[in-house]
mmCIF file of N, CA, C and O in Angstrom:
data_model
loop_
_atom_site.group_PDB
_atom_site.id
_atom_site.type_symbol
_atom_site.label_atom_id
_atom_site.label_comp_id
_atom_site.label_asym_id
_atom_site.label_seq_id
_atom_site.Cartn_x
_atom_site.Cartn_y
_atom_site.Cartn_z
ATOM 1 N N MET A 1 0.848 -1.171 0.000
ATOM 2 C CA MET A 1 0.000 0.000 0.000
ATOM 3 C C MET A 1 0.890 1.230 0.000
ATOM 4 O O MET A 1 1.923 1.277 0.669
ATOM 5 N N ASP A 2 0.480 2.204 -0.708
ATOM 6 C CA ASP A 2 1.190 3.477 -0.768
ATOM 7 C C ASP A 2 0.775 4.344 0.423
ATOM 8 O O ASP A 2 -0.364 4.248 0.898
ATOM 9 N N ILE A 3 1.669 5.177 0.898
ATOM 10 C CA ILE A 3 1.400 6.025 2.066
ATOM 11 C C ILE A 3 0.215 6.970 1.820
ATOM 12 O O ILE A 3 -0.503 7.326 2.755
ATOM 13 N N SER A 4 -0.034 7.337 0.584
ATOM 14 C CA SER A 4 -1.143 8.241 0.278
ATOM 15 C C SER A 4 -2.511 7.582 0.480
ATOM 16 O O SER A 4 -3.520 8.268 0.580
ATOM 17 N N LYS A 5 -2.577 6.268 0.573
ATOM 18 C CA LYS A 5 -3.837 5.538 0.744
ATOM 19 C C LYS A 5 -4.120 5.172 2.202
ATOM 20 O O LYS A 5 -5.143 4.578 2.499
ATOM 21 N N VAL A 6 -3.220 5.516 3.113
ATOM 22 C CA VAL A 6 -3.358 5.109 4.515
ATOM 23 C C VAL A 6 -4.597 5.715 5.159
ATOM 24 O O VAL A 6 -5.404 5.004 5.754
ATOM 25 N N LYS A 7 -4.776 7.008 5.049
ATOM 26 C CA LYS A 7 -5.890 7.682 5.722
ATOM 27 C C LYS A 7 -7.235 7.137 5.252
ATOM 28 O O LYS A 7 -8.153 6.960 6.043
ATOM 29 N N MET A 8 -7.341 6.825 3.968
ATOM 30 C CA MET A 8 -8.582 6.314 3.408
ATOM 31 C C MET A 8 -8.888 4.894 3.900
ATOM 32 O O MET A 8 -10.042 4.511 4.020
ATOM 33 N N ASN A 9 -7.858 4.099 4.199
ATOM 34 C CA ASN A 9 -8.051 2.695 4.559
ATOM 35 C C ASN A 9 -7.998 2.389 6.053
ATOM 36 O O ASN A 9 -8.222 1.241 6.445
ATOM 37 N N LEU A 10 -7.700 3.376 6.899
ATOM 38 C CA LEU A 10 -7.685 3.126 8.348
ATOM 39 C C LEU A 10 -9.064 2.683 8.821
ATOM 40 O O LEU A 10 -10.076 3.263 8.458
ATOM 41 N N GLY A 11 -9.095 1.617 9.600
ATOM 42 C CA GLY A 11 -10.359 1.093 10.094
ATOM 43 C C GLY A 11 -11.063 0.168 9.119
ATOM 44 O O GLY A 11 -12.160 -0.303 9.401
ATOM 45 N N ARG A 12 -10.459 -0.108 7.984
ATOM 46 C CA ARG A 12 -11.048 -0.987 6.977
ATOM 47 C C ARG A 12 -10.270 -2.289 6.877
ATOM 48 O O ARG A 12 -9.154 -2.400 7.349
ATOM 49 N N LYS A 13 -10.875 -3.257 6.213
ATOM 50 C CA LYS A 13 -10.212 -4.541 5.998
ATOM 51 C C LYS A 13 -9.179 -4.410 4.881
ATOM 52 O O LYS A 13 -9.401 -3.712 3.885
ATOM 53 N N VAL A 14 -8.041 -5.074 5.075
ATOM 54 C CA VAL A 14 -6.971 -5.131 4.083
ATOM 55 C C VAL A 14 -6.512 -6.582 3.944
ATOM 56 O O VAL A 14 -6.870 -7.432 4.743
ATOM 57 N N ILE A 15 -5.689 -6.831 2.924
ATOM 58 C CA ILE A 15 -5.161 -8.165 2.673
ATOM 59 C C ILE A 15 -3.674 -8.186 3.002
ATOM 60 O O ILE A 15 -2.921 -7.312 2.555
ATOM 61 N N TYR A 16 -3.249 -9.180 3.790
ATOM 62 C CA TYR A 16 -1.849 -9.427 4.087
ATOM 63 C C TYR A 16 -1.626 -10.923 4.026
ATOM 64 O O TYR A 16 -2.262 -11.678 4.778
ATOM 65 N N LYS A 17 -0.771 -11.371 3.137
ATOM 66 C CA LYS A 17 -0.475 -12.799 2.949
ATOM 67 C C LYS A 17 -1.754 -13.621 2.778
ATOM 68 O O LYS A 17 -1.979 -14.609 3.468
ATOM 69 N N ASN A 18 -2.622 -13.161 1.881
ATOM 70 C CA ASN A 18 -3.868 -13.850 1.506
ATOM 71 C C ASN A 18 -4.855 -14.009 2.656
ATOM 72 O O ASN A 18 -5.692 -14.915 2.640
ATOM 73 N N ALA A 19 -4.768 -13.160 3.667
ATOM 74 C CA ALA A 19 -5.726 -13.179 4.779
ATOM 75 C C ALA A 19 -6.218 -11.752 5.031
ATOM 76 O O ALA A 19 -5.508 -10.792 4.757
ATOM 77 N N GLU A 20 -7.441 -11.639 5.542
ATOM 78 C CA GLU A 20 -8.011 -10.330 5.826
ATOM 79 C C GLU A 20 -7.694 -9.912 7.256
ATOM 80 O O GLU A 20 -7.781 -10.711 8.188
ATOM 81 N N TYR A 21 -7.342 -8.641 7.407
ATOM 82 C CA TYR A 21 -7.068 -8.025 8.701
ATOM 83 C C TYR A 21 -7.719 -6.658 8.731
ATOM 84 O O TYR A 21 -8.029 -6.075 7.686
ATOM 85 N N LEU A 22 -7.881 -6.108 9.912
ATOM 86 C CA LEU A 22 -8.357 -4.746 10.078
ATOM 87 C C LEU A 22 -7.142 -3.834 10.181
ATOM 88 O O LEU A 22 -6.278 -4.039 11.042
ATOM 89 N N PHE A 23 -7.060 -2.843 9.315
ATOM 90 C CA PHE A 23 -5.940 -1.903 9.305
ATOM 91 C C PHE A 23 -6.162 -0.893 10.428
ATOM 92 O O PHE A 23 -7.010 -0.032 10.351
ATOM 93 N N SER A 24 -5.398 -1.028 11.513
ATOM 94 C CA SER A 24 -5.648 -0.221 12.706
ATOM 95 C C SER A 24 -4.627 0.889 12.950
ATOM 96 O O SER A 24 -4.841 1.718 13.817
ATOM 97 N N GLY A 25 -3.526 0.907 12.205
ATOM 98 C CA GLY A 25 -2.560 1.974 12.431
ATOM 99 C C GLY A 25 -1.405 1.951 11.459
ATOM 100 O O GLY A 25 -1.121 0.936 10.829
ATOM 101 N N CYS A 26 -0.750 3.092 11.355
ATOM 102 C CA CYS A 26 0.445 3.232 10.532
ATOM 103 C C CYS A 26 1.522 3.897 11.389
ATOM 104 O O CYS A 26 1.263 4.891 12.064
ATOM 105 N N ILE A 27 2.711 3.322 11.366
ATOM 106 C CA ILE A 27 3.802 3.785 12.214
ATOM 107 C C ILE A 27 4.975 4.187 11.338
ATOM 108 O O ILE A 27 5.356 3.441 10.435
ATOM 109 N N MET A 28 5.552 5.360 11.594
ATOM 110 C CA MET A 28 6.753 5.774 10.876
ATOM 111 C C MET A 28 7.944 5.559 11.802
ATOM 112 O O MET A 28 7.937 6.001 12.944
ATOM 113 N N ARG A 29 8.937 4.857 11.309
ATOM 114 C CA ARG A 29 10.137 4.561 12.093
ATOM 115 C C ARG A 29 11.354 5.131 11.378
ATOM 116 O O ARG A 29 11.351 5.295 10.164
ATOM 117 N N VAL A 30 12.407 5.395 12.162
ATOM 118 C CA VAL A 30 13.654 5.922 11.617
ATOM 119 C C VAL A 30 14.797 5.007 12.035
ATOM 120 O O VAL A 30 14.867 4.570 13.177
ATOM 121 N N ASP A 31 15.667 4.702 11.080
ATOM 122 C CA ASP A 31 16.892 3.971 11.390
ATOM 123 C C ASP A 31 18.056 4.629 10.653
ATOM 124 O O ASP A 31 17.908 5.728 10.116
ATOM 125 N N GLU A 32 19.197 3.967 10.611
ATOM 126 C CA GLU A 32 20.379 4.576 9.986
ATOM 127 C C GLU A 32 20.228 4.764 8.477
ATOM 128 O O GLU A 32 20.942 5.564 7.871
ATOM 129 N N ASN A 33 19.282 4.064 7.856
ATOM 130 C CA ASN A 33 19.049 4.189 6.414
ATOM 131 C C ASN A 33 17.975 5.204 6.065
ATOM 132 O O ASN A 33 17.677 5.408 4.898
ATOM 133 N N GLY A 34 17.357 5.818 7.044
ATOM 134 C CA GLY A 34 16.271 6.776 6.811
ATOM 135 C C GLY A 34 15.003 6.308 7.498
ATOM 136 O O GLY A 34 15.034 5.525 8.430
ATOM 137 N N PHE A 35 13.866 6.772 7.005
ATOM 138 C CA PHE A 35 12.603 6.394 7.629
ATOM 139 C C PHE A 35 11.864 5.375 6.768
ATOM 140 O O PHE A 35 12.104 5.253 5.579
ATOM 141 N N TYR A 36 10.969 4.627 7.427
ATOM 142 C CA TYR A 36 10.139 3.642 6.741
ATOM 143 C C TYR A 36 8.815 3.521 7.489
ATOM 144 O O TYR A 36 8.689 3.966 8.623
ATOM 145 N N TYR A 37 7.821 2.945 6.838
ATOM 146 C CA TYR A 37 6.484 2.834 7.411
ATOM 147 C C TYR A 37 6.146 1.387 7.731
ATOM 148 O O TYR A 37 6.507 0.477 6.995
ATOM 149 N N GLN A 38 5.437 1.203 8.837
ATOM 150 C CA GLN A 38 4.939 -0.098 9.230
ATOM 151 C C GLN A 38 3.422 -0.012 9.393
ATOM 152 O O GLN A 38 2.885 1.045 9.717
ATOM 153 N N ALA A 39 2.752 -1.131 9.169
ATOM 154 C CA ALA A 39 1.304 -1.209 9.329
ATOM 155 C C ALA A 39 0.988 -2.028 10.571
ATOM 156 O O ALA A 39 1.655 -3.021 10.852
ATOM 157 N N GLU A 40 -0.027 -1.605 11.297
ATOM 158 C CA GLU A 40 -0.527 -2.354 12.439
ATOM 159 C C GLU A 40 -1.853 -2.979 12.016
ATOM 160 O O GLU A 40 -2.783 -2.269 11.641
ATOM 161 N N LEU A 41 -1.905 -4.309 12.044
ATOM 162 C CA LEU A 41 -3.080 -5.040 11.591
ATOM 163 C C LEU A 41 -3.680 -5.825 12.742
ATOM 164 O O LEU A 41 -2.969 -6.525 13.459
ATOM 165 N N GLN A 42 -4.989 -5.705 12.896
ATOM 166 C CA GLN A 42 -5.684 -6.439 13.951
ATOM 167 C C GLN A 42 -6.326 -7.674 13.338
ATOM 168 O O GLN A 42 -7.005 -7.602 12.312
ATOM 169 N N ASP A 43 -6.105 -8.813 13.973
ATOM 170 C CA ASP A 43 -6.687 -10.069 13.517
ATOM 171 C C ASP A 43 -8.198 -10.016 13.703
ATOM 172 O O ASP A 43 -8.685 -9.579 14.742
ATOM 173 N N LEU A 44 -8.943 -10.464 12.712
ATOM 174 C CA LEU A 44 -10.404 -10.408 12.788
ATOM 175 C C LEU A 44 -10.993 -11.490 13.680
ATOM 176 O O LEU A 44 -12.053 -11.298 14.269
ATOM 177 N N SER A 45 -10.323 -12.631 13.807
ATOM 178 C CA SER A 45 -10.871 -13.712 14.635
ATOM 179 C C SER A 45 -10.380 -13.631 16.082
ATOM 180 O O SER A 45 -11.103 -13.973 17.001
ATOM 181 N N ALA A 46 -9.143 -13.196 16.282
ATOM 182 C CA ALA A 46 -8.596 -13.024 17.625
ATOM 183 C C ALA A 46 -8.388 -11.527 17.833
ATOM 184 O O ALA A 46 -7.359 -10.980 17.485
ATOM 185 N N THR A 47 -9.372 -10.866 18.400
ATOM 186 C CA THR A 47 -9.393 -9.403 18.422
ATOM 187 C C THR A 47 -8.294 -8.774 19.272
ATOM 188 O O THR A 47 -8.019 -7.597 19.132
ATOM 189 N N HIS A 48 -7.644 -9.529 20.146
ATOM 190 C CA HIS A 48 -6.556 -8.985 20.955
ATOM 191 C C HIS A 48 -5.193 -9.270 20.340
ATOM 192 O O HIS A 48 -4.162 -9.034 20.968
ATOM 193 N N SER A 49 -5.196 -9.775 19.117
ATOM 194 C CA SER A 49 -3.957 -10.105 18.423
ATOM 195 C C SER A 49 -3.645 -9.041 17.379
ATOM 196 O O SER A 49 -4.507 -8.666 16.581
ATOM 197 N N VAL A 50 -2.406 -8.531 17.399
ATOM 198 C CA VAL A 50 -1.984 -7.487 16.466
ATOM 199 C C VAL A 50 -0.742 -7.964 15.728
ATOM 200 O O VAL A 50 0.140 -8.589 16.308
ATOM 201 N N ARG A 51 -0.686 -7.669 14.433
ATOM 202 C CA ARG A 51 0.468 -8.019 13.609
ATOM 203 C C ARG A 51 1.071 -6.726 13.066
ATOM 204 O O ARG A 51 0.351 -5.843 12.627
ATOM 205 N N ILE A 52 2.389 -6.637 13.109
ATOM 206 C CA ILE A 52 3.109 -5.487 12.556
ATOM 207 C C ILE A 52 3.857 -5.968 11.317
ATOM 208 O O ILE A 52 4.546 -6.983 11.355
ATOM 209 N N CYS A 53 3.706 -5.247 10.204
ATOM 210 C CA CYS A 53 4.382 -5.622 8.965
ATOM 211 C C CYS A 53 4.745 -4.349 8.195
ATOM 212 O O CYS A 53 4.365 -3.249 8.587
ATOM 213 N N LYS A 54 5.477 -4.511 7.123
ATOM 214 C CA LYS A 54 5.810 -3.374 6.274
ATOM 215 C C LYS A 54 4.557 -2.895 5.557
ATOM 216 O O LYS A 54 3.712 -3.701 5.150
ATOM 217 N N LEU A 55 4.442 -1.592 5.400
ATOM 218 C CA LEU A 55 3.264 -1.013 4.760
ATOM 219 C C LEU A 55 3.129 -1.493 3.319
ATOM 220 O O LEU A 55 2.018 -1.721 2.849
ATOM 221 N N ASN A 56 4.228 -1.692 2.635
ATOM 222 C CA ASN A 56 4.143 -2.097 1.229
ATOM 223 C C ASN A 56 3.771 -3.570 1.057
ATOM 224 O O ASN A 56 3.597 -4.033 -0.061
ATOM 225 N N GLN A 57 3.618 -4.323 2.139
ATOM 226 C CA GLN A 57 3.224 -5.728 2.058
ATOM 227 C C GLN A 57 1.723 -5.930 2.144
ATOM 228 O O GLN A 57 1.245 -7.053 1.979
ATOM 229 N N ILE A 58 0.949 -4.879 2.397
ATOM 230 C CA ILE A 58 -0.496 -5.024 2.467
ATOM 231 C C ILE A 58 -1.132 -4.384 1.247
ATOM 232 O O ILE A 58 -0.544 -3.514 0.606
ATOM 233 N N SER A 59 -2.342 -4.828 0.948
ATOM 234 C CA SER A 59 -3.080 -4.243 -0.166
ATOM 235 C C SER A 59 -4.514 -3.990 0.276
ATOM 236 O O SER A 59 -5.064 -4.711 1.109
ATOM 237 N N GLU A 60 -5.105 -2.960 -0.291
ATOM 238 C CA GLU A 60 -6.454 -2.605 0.069
ATOM 239 C C GLU A 60 -7.452 -3.502 -0.646
ATOM 240 O O GLU A 60 -7.154 -4.070 -1.700
ATOM 241 N N ILE A 61 -8.649 -3.622 -0.082
ATOM 242 C CA ILE A 61 -9.723 -4.371 -0.707
ATOM 243 C C ILE A 61 -10.562 -3.370 -1.491
ATOM 244 O O ILE A 61 -11.069 -2.399 -0.932
ATOM 245 N N LYS A 62 -10.673 -3.594 -2.769
ATOM 246 C CA LYS A 62 -11.452 -2.701 -3.632
ATOM 247 C C LYS A 62 -12.935 -2.931 -3.390
ATOM 248 O O LYS A 62 -13.396 -4.062 -3.330
ATOM 249 N N ILE A 63 -13.651 -1.843 -3.236
ATOM 250 C CA ILE A 63 -15.106 -1.929 -2.992
ATOM 251 C C ILE A 63 -15.860 -1.791 -4.296
ATOM 252 O O ILE A 63 -15.548 -1.083 -5.157
#
């Protein structure tokens, strides 16, 4: 997912590794190579479970 689509997709379902998750947050991190974005995904079946992955590894669900 591109950073420009984050605001539109927050709180919506997204696809990560062929499974649906709720897109609950976007995190910007800084390291020695510069900054990068991470996505916070909430599992739909286990609501207290959160997965953190690279933002470019998720895709939005087209309505």
